[in-house]
mmCIF file of C-alpha atoms in Angstrom:
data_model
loop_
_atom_site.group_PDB
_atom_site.id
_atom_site.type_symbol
_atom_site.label_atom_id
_atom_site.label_comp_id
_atom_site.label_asym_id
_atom_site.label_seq_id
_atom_site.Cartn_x
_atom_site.Cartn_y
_atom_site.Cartn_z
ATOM 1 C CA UNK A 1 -60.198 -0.045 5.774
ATOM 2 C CA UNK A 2 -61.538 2.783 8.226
ATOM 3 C CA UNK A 3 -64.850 3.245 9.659
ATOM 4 C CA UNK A 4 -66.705 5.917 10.528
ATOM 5 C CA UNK A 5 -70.009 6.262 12.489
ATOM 6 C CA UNK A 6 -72.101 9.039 11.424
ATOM 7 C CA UNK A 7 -75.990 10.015 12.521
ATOM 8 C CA UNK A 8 -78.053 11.930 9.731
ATOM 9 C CA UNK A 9 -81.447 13.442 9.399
ATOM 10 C CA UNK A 10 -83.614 12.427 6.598
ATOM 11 C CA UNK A 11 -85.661 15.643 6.828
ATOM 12 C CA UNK A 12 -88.629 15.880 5.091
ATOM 13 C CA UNK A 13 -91.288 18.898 4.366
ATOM 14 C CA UNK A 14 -95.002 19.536 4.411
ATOM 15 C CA UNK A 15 -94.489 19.098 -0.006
ATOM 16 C CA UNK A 16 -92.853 15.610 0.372
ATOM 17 C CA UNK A 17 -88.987 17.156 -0.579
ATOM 18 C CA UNK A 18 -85.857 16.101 0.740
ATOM 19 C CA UNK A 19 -83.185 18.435 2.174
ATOM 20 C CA UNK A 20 -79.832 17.159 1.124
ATOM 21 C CA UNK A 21 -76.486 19.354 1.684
ATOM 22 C CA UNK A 22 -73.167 19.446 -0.062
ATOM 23 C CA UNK A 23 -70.189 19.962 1.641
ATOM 24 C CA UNK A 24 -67.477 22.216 0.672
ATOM 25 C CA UNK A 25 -65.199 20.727 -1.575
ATOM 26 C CA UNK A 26 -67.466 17.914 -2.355
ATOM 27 C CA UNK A 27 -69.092 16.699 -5.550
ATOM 28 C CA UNK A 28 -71.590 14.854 -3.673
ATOM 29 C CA UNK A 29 -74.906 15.672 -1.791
ATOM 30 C CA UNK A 30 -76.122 13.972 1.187
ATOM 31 C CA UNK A 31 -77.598 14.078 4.635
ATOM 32 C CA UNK A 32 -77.130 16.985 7.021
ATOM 33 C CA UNK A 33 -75.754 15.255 9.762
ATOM 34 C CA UNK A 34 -72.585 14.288 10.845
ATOM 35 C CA UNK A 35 -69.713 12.092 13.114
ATOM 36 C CA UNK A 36 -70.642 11.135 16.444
ATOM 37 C CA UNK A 37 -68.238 12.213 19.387
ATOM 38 C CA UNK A 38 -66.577 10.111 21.895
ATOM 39 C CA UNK A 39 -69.059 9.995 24.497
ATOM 40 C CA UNK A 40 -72.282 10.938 22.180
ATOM 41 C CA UNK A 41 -75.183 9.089 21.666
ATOM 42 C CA UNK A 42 -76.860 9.457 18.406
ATOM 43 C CA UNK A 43 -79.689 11.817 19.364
ATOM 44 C CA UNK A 44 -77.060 14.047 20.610
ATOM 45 C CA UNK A 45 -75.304 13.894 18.134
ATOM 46 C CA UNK A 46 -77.752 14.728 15.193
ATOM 47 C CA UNK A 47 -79.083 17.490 17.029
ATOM 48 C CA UNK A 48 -75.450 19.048 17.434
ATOM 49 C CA UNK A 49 -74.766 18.279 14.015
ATOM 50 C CA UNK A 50 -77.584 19.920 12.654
ATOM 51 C CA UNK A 51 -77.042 22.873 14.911
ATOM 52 C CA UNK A 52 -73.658 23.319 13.477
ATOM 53 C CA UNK A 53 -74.405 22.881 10.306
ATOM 54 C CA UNK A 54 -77.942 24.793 9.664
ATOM 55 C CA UNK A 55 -78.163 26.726 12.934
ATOM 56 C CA UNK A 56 -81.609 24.210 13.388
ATOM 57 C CA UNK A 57 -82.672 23.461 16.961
ATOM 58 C CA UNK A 58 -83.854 19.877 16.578
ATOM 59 C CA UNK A 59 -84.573 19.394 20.250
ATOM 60 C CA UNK A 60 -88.234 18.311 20.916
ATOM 61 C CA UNK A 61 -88.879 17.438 17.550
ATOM 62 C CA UNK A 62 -89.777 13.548 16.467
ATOM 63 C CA UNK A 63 -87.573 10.745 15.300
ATOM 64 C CA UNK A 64 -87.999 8.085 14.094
ATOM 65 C CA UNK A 65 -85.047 5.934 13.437
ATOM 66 C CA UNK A 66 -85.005 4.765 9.751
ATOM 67 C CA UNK A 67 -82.216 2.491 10.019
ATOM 68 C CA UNK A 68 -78.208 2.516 9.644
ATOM 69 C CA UNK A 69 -76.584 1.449 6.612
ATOM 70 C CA UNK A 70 -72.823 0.814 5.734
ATOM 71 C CA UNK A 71 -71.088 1.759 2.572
ATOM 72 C CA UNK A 72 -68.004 3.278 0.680
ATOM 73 C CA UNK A 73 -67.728 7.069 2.387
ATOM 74 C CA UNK A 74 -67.084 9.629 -0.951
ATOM 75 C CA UNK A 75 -65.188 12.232 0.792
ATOM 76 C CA UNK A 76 -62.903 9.738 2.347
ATOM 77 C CA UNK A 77 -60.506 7.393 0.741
ATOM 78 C CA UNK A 78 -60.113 4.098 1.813
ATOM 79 C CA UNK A 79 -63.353 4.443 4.736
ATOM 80 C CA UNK A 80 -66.614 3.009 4.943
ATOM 81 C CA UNK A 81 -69.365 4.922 6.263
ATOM 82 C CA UNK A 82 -71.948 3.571 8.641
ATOM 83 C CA UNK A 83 -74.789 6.020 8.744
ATOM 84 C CA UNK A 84 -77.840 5.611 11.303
ATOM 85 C CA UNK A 85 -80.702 7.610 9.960
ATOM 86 C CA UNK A 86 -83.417 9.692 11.774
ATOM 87 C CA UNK A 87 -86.411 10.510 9.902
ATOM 88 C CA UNK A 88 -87.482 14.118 10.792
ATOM 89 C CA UNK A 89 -91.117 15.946 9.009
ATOM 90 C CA UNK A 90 -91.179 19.124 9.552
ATOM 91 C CA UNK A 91 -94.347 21.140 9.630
ATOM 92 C CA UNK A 92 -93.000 24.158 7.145
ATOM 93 C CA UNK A 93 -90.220 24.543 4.849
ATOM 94 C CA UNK A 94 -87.361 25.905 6.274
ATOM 95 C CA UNK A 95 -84.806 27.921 4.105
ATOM 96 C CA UNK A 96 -81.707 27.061 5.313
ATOM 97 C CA UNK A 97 -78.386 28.354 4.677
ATOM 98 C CA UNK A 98 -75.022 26.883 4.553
ATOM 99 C CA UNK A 99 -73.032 26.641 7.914
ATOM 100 C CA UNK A 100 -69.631 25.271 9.148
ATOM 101 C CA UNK A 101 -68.305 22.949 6.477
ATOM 102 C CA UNK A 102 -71.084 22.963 4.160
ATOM 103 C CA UNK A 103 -71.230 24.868 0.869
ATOM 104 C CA UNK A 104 -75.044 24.171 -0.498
ATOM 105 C CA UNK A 105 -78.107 23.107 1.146
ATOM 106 C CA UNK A 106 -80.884 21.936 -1.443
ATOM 107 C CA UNK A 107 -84.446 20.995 -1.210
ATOM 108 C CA UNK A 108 -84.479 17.414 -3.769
ATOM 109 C CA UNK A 109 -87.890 16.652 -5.125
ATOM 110 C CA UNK A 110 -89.182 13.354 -6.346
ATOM 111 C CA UNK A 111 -88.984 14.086 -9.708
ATOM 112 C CA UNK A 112 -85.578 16.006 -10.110
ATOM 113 C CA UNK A 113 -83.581 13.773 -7.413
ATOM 114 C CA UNK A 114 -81.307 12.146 -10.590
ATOM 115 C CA UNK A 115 -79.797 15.822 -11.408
ATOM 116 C CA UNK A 116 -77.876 15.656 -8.353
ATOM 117 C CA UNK A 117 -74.861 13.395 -7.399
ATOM 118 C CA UNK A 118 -75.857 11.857 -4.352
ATOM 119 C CA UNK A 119 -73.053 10.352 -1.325
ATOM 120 C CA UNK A 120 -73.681 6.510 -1.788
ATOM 121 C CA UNK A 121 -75.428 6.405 1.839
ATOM 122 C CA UNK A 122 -78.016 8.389 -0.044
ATOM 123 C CA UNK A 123 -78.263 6.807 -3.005
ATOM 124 C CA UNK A 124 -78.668 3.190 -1.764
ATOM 125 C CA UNK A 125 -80.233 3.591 1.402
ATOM 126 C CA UNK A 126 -82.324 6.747 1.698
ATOM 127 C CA UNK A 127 -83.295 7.698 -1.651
ATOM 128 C CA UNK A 128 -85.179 4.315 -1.919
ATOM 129 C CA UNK A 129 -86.656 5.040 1.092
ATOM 130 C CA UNK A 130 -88.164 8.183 0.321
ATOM 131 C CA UNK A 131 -89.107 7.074 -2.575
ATOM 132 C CA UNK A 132 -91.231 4.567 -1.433
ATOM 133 C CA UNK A 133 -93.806 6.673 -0.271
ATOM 134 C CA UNK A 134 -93.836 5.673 3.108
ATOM 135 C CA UNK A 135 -93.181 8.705 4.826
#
């Protein structure tokens, strides 16, 4: 089975919702974030990633790492995903429209998070997460 290594942004607003993105194609909605290069670290690559993808200059902001998780990629057959996850609250909520490869960008909330189908990194590691309150 393949691997990939990707580095996402759990980004979260002043109201507690959670961006997630879709990418075109794609049934499912997950993290913006993306594949780290050959020679990137993940800060680097995150902030690239969401440059690309929502024209957002991450640079100077916060992280905090959340954690990595591995699981089944849903875009990819026959490839696990190993996702390491950077927490990022911003101060306003940012309309952001869909760059590059993506088709939809969404704010989730708390209580409307099952209408959407979520990548499985999502669903089993970050969902829980922010639904835990603690952030």
């Amino acid at each position: 089975m393949h691997k990939i290594v990707i580095c996402s942004a759990m980004m979260i607003d002043p109201d507690g919702d959670l961006l997630m993105v879709r990418k075109k194609g794609s049934y499912y909605f997950q993290l913006p974030g993306g594949k780290i290069a050959v020679g990137e670290d993940d800060v680097t690559a995150l902030f690239r990633e969401l440059q690309e993808e929502l024209e957002f200059d991450a640079s100077g902001m916060p992280l905090q790492f959340i954690g990595q998780h591995l699981t089944q990629a849903v875009n990819e057959v026959a490839t696990q995903v190993e996702g390491h996850i950077y927490l990022i609250k911003l101060d306003a909520k940012f309309i952001f429209l869909p760059r590059a490869e993506l088709e939809e960008v969404q704010w989730i909330k708390k209580d409307n998070w099952q209408n959407y189908q979520l990548a499985h990194l999502a669903a089993e590691f970050v969902v829980p997460k922010w639904l835990s309150g603690d952030f």
